[in-house]
Coordinates of C-alpha atoms and ligand atoms in Angstrom, one line a residue:
X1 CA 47.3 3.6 44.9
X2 CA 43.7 3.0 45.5
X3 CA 43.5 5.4 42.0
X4 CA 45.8 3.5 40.3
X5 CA 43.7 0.4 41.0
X6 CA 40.6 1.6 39.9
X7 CA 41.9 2.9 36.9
X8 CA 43.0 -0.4 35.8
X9 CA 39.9 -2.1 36.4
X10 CA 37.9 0.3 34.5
X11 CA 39.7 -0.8 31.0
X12 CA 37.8 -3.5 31.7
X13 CA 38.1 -6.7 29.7
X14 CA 36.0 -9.7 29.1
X15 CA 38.8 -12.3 30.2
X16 CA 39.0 -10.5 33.7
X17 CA 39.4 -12.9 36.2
X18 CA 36.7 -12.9 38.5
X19 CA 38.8 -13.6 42.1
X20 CA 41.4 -10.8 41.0
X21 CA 42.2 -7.9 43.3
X22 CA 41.4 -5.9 40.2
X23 CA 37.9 -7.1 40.4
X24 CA 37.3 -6.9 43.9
X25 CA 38.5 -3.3 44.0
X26 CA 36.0 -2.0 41.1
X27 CA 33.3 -3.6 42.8
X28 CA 34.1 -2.1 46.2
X29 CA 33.9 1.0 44.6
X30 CA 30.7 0.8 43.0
X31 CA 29.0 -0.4 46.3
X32 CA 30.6 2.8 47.3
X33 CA 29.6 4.5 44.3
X34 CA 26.1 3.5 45.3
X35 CA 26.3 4.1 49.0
X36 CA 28.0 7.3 48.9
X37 CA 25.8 8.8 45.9
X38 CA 28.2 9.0 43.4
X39 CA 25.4 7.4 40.8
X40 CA 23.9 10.1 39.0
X41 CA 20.2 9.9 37.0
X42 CA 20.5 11.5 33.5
X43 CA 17.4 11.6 31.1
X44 CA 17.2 12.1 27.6
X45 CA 14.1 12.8 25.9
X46 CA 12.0 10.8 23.1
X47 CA 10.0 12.9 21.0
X48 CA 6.7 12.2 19.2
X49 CA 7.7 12.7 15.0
X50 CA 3.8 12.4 14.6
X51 CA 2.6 15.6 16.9
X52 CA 0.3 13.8 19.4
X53 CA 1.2 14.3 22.9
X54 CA 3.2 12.9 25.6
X55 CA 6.6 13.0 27.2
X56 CA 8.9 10.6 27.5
X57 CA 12.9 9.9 28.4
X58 CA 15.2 7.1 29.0
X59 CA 17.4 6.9 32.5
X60 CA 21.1 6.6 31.9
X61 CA 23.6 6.1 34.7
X62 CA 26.7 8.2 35.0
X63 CA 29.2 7.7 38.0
X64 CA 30.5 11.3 38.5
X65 CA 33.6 10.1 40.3
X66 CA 35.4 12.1 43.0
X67 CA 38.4 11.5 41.3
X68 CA 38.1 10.7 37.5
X69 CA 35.2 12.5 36.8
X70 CA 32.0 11.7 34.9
X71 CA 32.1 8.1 34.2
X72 CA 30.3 6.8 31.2
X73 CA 28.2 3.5 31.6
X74 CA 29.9 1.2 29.1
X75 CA 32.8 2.1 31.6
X76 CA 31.4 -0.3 34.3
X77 CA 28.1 -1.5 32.9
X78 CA 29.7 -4.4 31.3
X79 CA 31.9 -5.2 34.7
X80 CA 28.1 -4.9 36.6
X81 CA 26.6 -7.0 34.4
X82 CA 29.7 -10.1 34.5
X83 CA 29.5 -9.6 38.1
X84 CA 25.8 -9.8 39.2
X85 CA 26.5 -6.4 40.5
X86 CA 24.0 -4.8 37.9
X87 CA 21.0 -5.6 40.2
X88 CA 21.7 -3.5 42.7
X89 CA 22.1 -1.1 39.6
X90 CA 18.8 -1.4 38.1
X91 CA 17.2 -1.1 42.0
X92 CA 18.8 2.0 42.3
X93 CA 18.2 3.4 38.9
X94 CA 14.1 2.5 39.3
X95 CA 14.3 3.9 42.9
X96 CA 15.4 7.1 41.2
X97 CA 12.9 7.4 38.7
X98 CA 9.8 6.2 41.2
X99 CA 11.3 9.1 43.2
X100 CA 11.1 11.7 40.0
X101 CA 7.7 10.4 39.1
X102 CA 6.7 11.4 42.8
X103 CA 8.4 15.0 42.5
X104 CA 5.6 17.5 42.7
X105 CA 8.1 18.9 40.1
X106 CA 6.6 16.4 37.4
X107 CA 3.2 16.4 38.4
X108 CA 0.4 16.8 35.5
X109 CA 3.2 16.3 33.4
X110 CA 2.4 13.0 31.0
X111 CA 5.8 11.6 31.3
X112 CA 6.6 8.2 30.8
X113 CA 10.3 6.9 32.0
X114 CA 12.2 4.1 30.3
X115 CA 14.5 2.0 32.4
X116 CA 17.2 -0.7 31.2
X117 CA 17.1 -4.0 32.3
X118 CA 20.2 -6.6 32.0
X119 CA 20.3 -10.1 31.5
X120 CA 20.9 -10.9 35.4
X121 CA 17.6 -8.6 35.7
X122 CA 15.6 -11.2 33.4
X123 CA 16.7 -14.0 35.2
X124 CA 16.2 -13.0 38.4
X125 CA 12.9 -14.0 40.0
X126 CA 13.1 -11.2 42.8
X127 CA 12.8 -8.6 40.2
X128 CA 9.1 -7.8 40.3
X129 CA 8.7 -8.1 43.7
X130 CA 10.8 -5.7 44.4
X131 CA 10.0 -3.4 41.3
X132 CA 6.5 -3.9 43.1
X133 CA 7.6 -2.7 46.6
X134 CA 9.6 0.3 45.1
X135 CA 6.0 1.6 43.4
X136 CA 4.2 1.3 46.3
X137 CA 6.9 2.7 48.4
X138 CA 6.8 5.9 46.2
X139 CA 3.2 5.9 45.1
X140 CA 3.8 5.4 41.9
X141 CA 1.9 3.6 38.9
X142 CA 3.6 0.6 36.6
X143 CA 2.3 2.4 33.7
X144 CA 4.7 5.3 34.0
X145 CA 7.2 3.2 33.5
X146 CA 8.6 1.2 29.9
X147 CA 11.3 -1.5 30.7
X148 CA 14.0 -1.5 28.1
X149 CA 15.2 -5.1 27.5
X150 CA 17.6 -5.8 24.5
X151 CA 17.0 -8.5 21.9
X152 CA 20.3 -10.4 22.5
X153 CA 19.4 -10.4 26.5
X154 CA 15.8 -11.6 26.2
X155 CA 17.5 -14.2 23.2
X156 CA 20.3 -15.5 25.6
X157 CA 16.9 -17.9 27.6
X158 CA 14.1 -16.7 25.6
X159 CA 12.0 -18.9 27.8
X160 CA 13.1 -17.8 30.7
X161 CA 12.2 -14.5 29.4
X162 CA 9.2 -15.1 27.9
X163 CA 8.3 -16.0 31.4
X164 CA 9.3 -12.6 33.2
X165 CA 8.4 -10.1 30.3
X166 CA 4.6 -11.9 31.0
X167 CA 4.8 -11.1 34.7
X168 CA 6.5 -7.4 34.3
X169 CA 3.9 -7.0 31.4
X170 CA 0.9 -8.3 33.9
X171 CA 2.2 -5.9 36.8
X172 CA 1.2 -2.8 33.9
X173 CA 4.9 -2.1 33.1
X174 CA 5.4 -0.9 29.5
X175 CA 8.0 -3.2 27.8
X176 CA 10.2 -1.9 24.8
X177 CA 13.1 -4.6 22.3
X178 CA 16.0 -1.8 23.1
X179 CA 18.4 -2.6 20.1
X180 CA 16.4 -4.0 17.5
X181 CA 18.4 -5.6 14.8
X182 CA 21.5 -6.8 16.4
X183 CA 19.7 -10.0 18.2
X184 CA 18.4 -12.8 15.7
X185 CA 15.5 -13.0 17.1
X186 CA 12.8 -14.8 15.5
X187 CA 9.9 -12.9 14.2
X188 CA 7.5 -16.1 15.7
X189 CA 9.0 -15.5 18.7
X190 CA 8.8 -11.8 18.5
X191 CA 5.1 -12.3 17.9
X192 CA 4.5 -13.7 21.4
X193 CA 6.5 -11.5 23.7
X194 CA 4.0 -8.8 25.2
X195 CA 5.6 -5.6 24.2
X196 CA 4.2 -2.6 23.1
X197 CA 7.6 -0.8 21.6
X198 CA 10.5 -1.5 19.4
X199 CA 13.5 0.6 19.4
X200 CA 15.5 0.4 15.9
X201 CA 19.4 0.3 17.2
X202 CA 21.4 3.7 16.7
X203 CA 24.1 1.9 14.2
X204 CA 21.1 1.5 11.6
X205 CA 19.7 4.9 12.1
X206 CA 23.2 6.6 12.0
X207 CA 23.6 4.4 9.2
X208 CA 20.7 5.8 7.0
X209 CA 22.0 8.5 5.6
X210 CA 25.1 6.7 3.3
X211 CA 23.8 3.5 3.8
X212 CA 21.2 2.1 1.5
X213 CA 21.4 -1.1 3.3
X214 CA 20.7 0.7 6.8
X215 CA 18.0 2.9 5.3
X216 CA 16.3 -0.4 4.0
X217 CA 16.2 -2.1 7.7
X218 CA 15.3 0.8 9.3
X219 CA 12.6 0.8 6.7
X220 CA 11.7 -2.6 7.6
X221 CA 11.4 -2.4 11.3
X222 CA 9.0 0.4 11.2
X223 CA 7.0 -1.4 8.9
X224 CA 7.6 -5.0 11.0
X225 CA 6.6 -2.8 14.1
X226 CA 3.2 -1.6 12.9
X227 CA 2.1 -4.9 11.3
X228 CA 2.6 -6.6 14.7
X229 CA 0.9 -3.7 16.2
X230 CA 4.2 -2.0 17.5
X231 CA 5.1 1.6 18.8
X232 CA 8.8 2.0 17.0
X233 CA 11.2 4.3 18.3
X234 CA 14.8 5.7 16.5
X235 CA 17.9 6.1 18.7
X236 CA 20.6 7.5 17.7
X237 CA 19.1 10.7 15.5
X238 CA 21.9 12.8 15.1
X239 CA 20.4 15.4 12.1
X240 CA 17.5 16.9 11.4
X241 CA 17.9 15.1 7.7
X242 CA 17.5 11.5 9.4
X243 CA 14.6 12.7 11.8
X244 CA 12.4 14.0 8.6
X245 CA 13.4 10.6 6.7
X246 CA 12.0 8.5 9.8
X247 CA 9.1 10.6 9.9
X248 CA 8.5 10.0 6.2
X249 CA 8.5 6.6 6.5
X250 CA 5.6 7.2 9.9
X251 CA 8.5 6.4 12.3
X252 CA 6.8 7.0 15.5
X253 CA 9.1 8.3 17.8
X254 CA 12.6 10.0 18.2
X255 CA 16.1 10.0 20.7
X256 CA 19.2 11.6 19.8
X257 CA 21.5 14.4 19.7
X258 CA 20.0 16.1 17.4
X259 CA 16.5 16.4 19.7
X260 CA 18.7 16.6 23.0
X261 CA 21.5 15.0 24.7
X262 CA 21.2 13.2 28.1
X263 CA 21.0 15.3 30.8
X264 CA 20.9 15.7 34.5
X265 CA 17.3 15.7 35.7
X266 CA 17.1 19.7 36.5
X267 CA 18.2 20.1 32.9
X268 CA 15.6 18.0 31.5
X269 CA 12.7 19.5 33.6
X270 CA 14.1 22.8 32.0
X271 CA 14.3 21.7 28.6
X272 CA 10.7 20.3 28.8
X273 CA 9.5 23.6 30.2
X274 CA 10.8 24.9 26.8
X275 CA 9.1 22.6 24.2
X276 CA 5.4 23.4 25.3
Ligands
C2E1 P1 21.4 2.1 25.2 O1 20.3 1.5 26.2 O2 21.3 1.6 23.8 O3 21.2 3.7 25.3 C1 21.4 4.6 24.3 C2 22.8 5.1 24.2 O4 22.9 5.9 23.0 C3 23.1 6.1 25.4 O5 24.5 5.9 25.7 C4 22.8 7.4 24.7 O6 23.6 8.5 25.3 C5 23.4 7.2 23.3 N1 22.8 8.1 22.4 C6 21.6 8.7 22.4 N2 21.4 9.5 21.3 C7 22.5 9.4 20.6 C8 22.9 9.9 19.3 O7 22.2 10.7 18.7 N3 24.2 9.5 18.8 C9 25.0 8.7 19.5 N4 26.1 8.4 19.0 N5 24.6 8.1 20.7 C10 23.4 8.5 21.2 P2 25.0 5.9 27.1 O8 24.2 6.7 28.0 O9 26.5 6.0 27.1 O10 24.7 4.4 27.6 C11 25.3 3.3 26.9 C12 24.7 2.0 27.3 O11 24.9 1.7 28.7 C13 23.2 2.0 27.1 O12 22.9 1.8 25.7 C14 22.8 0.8 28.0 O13 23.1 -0.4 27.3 C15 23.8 1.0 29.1 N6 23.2 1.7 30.2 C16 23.1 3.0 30.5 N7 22.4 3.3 31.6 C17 22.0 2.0 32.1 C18 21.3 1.6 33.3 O14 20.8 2.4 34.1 N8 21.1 0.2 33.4 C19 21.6 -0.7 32.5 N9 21.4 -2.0 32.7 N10 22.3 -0.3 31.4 C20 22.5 1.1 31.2
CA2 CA1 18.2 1.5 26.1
CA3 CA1 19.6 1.1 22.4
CA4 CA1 23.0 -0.3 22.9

């Protein structure tokens, strides 16, 4: 029964009634989830197209769930974030990194983590503090770190916003636009925030290769990027055909299948071994 239950809430729909048994159950399970490990820390690397150094990867969640298997984020993420439940979420996942970033396994290694942040993240004015007390905890510097934040999350209060991306950006975190081009934001506005990265949105880069319209905005951002003094970053390269056309056009950095997949955190520390 208890199955049955969760596998209802999981189709999860925006109209969900936030009182329902349906909801209560799905979030007793991911408290669960949390409590009883079932969270797991994937990375997937980001690749330099222009040959200078460094190692990066983005965190993604997967639940790996006793009984339906490897759940994948847009499975709950949306459920966390309608319920509040995605601070807790973003807590764990940074108490994951700081804890990799401490592993003598990735000492000397230049690697720089990304980490999402919500909505609820942005508007919650606990969320340095305790990103604070998690580095210090583990040992760990700000700078290892690059917060992920999306255009329409920072555009749903953009003062509010503008507010905490100056604090995270004053504590030495890294801050990256994670889905450039699907926001409206303004480029005045975009001028202000303190962020050192854009990340052109997967639908544009997957996009390039039939579409002259997506090869034009991709074509744009990179260039809007570097004017305003941007790093800019492709998700979502899925051939080797796309990844020479963004380096053509001095793209500076690279995610997708086609450079690897997300993977668990042994698998990553493997493949990295490999490139050098
Ligand atoms: P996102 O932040 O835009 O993350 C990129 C997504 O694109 C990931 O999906 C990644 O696996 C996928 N991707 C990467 N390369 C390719 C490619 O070449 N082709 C295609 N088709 N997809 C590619 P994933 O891991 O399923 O995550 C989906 C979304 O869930 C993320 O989108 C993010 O919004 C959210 N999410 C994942 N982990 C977290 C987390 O720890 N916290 C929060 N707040 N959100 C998360
Ligand atoms: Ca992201
Ligand atoms: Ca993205
Ligand atoms: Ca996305």
């Amino acid at each position: 029964a208890a199955k049955r239950k969760l596998s209802g809430a999981l189709q999860y729909d925006a109209a969900f009634d936030s009182s329902s048994a349906q909801t209560l159950s799905l979030l007793t399970e991911l408290r669960h989830a949390v409590e009883h490990h079932e969270l797991r820390l994937y990375l997937q690397p980001k690749v330099p197209l222009h040959g200078q150094p460094g190692l990066a990867a983005e965190a993604l969640v997967r639940w790996q769930h006793p009984q339906r298997g490897l759940v994948p984020p847009m499975q709950f993420i949306p459920f966390a974030e309608q319920t509040g439940f995605v601070r807790q979420l973003t807590l764990w996942m940074f108490e994951e990194v700081a804890r990799l970033l401490a592993d003598p396994r990735t000492q000397g290694l230049p690697l720089r983590v990304s980490v999402n942040l919500s909505t609820r993240d942005l508007l919650d004015p606990e969320l340095s503090h305790r990103l604070a007390e998690i580095l210090v905890r583990h040992g760990v510097a700000a700078s290892a770190f690059c917060l992920e934040i999306t255009e329409s999350a920072i555009m749903d209060d953009p003062q509010r916003a503008e507010a905490m991306l100056n604090r995270l950006s004053e504590q030495g975190f890294k801050l990256s636009i994670d889905d450039f081009g699907t926001g409206y934001s303004s480029l005045a506005y975009l001028k202000r925030l303190p962020v050192d990265e854009l990340k052109i949105d997967k639908s544009f880069v997957m996009g390039m290769e039939t579409g002259e319209d997506d090869a034009m905005i991709v074509r744009s951002t990179i260039d809007l990027a570097h004017n305003l003094g941007l790093t800019v970053v492709a998700e979502g390269v899925e051939t080797a055909a796309i990844q020479d056309r963004l380096r053509a056009l001095a793209c500076d950095e690279a995610q997708g299948y086609h450079i690897a997949r997300p993977l668990p955190v042994d698998d990553f520390l493997a493949w990295q071994a490999r490139q050098v």
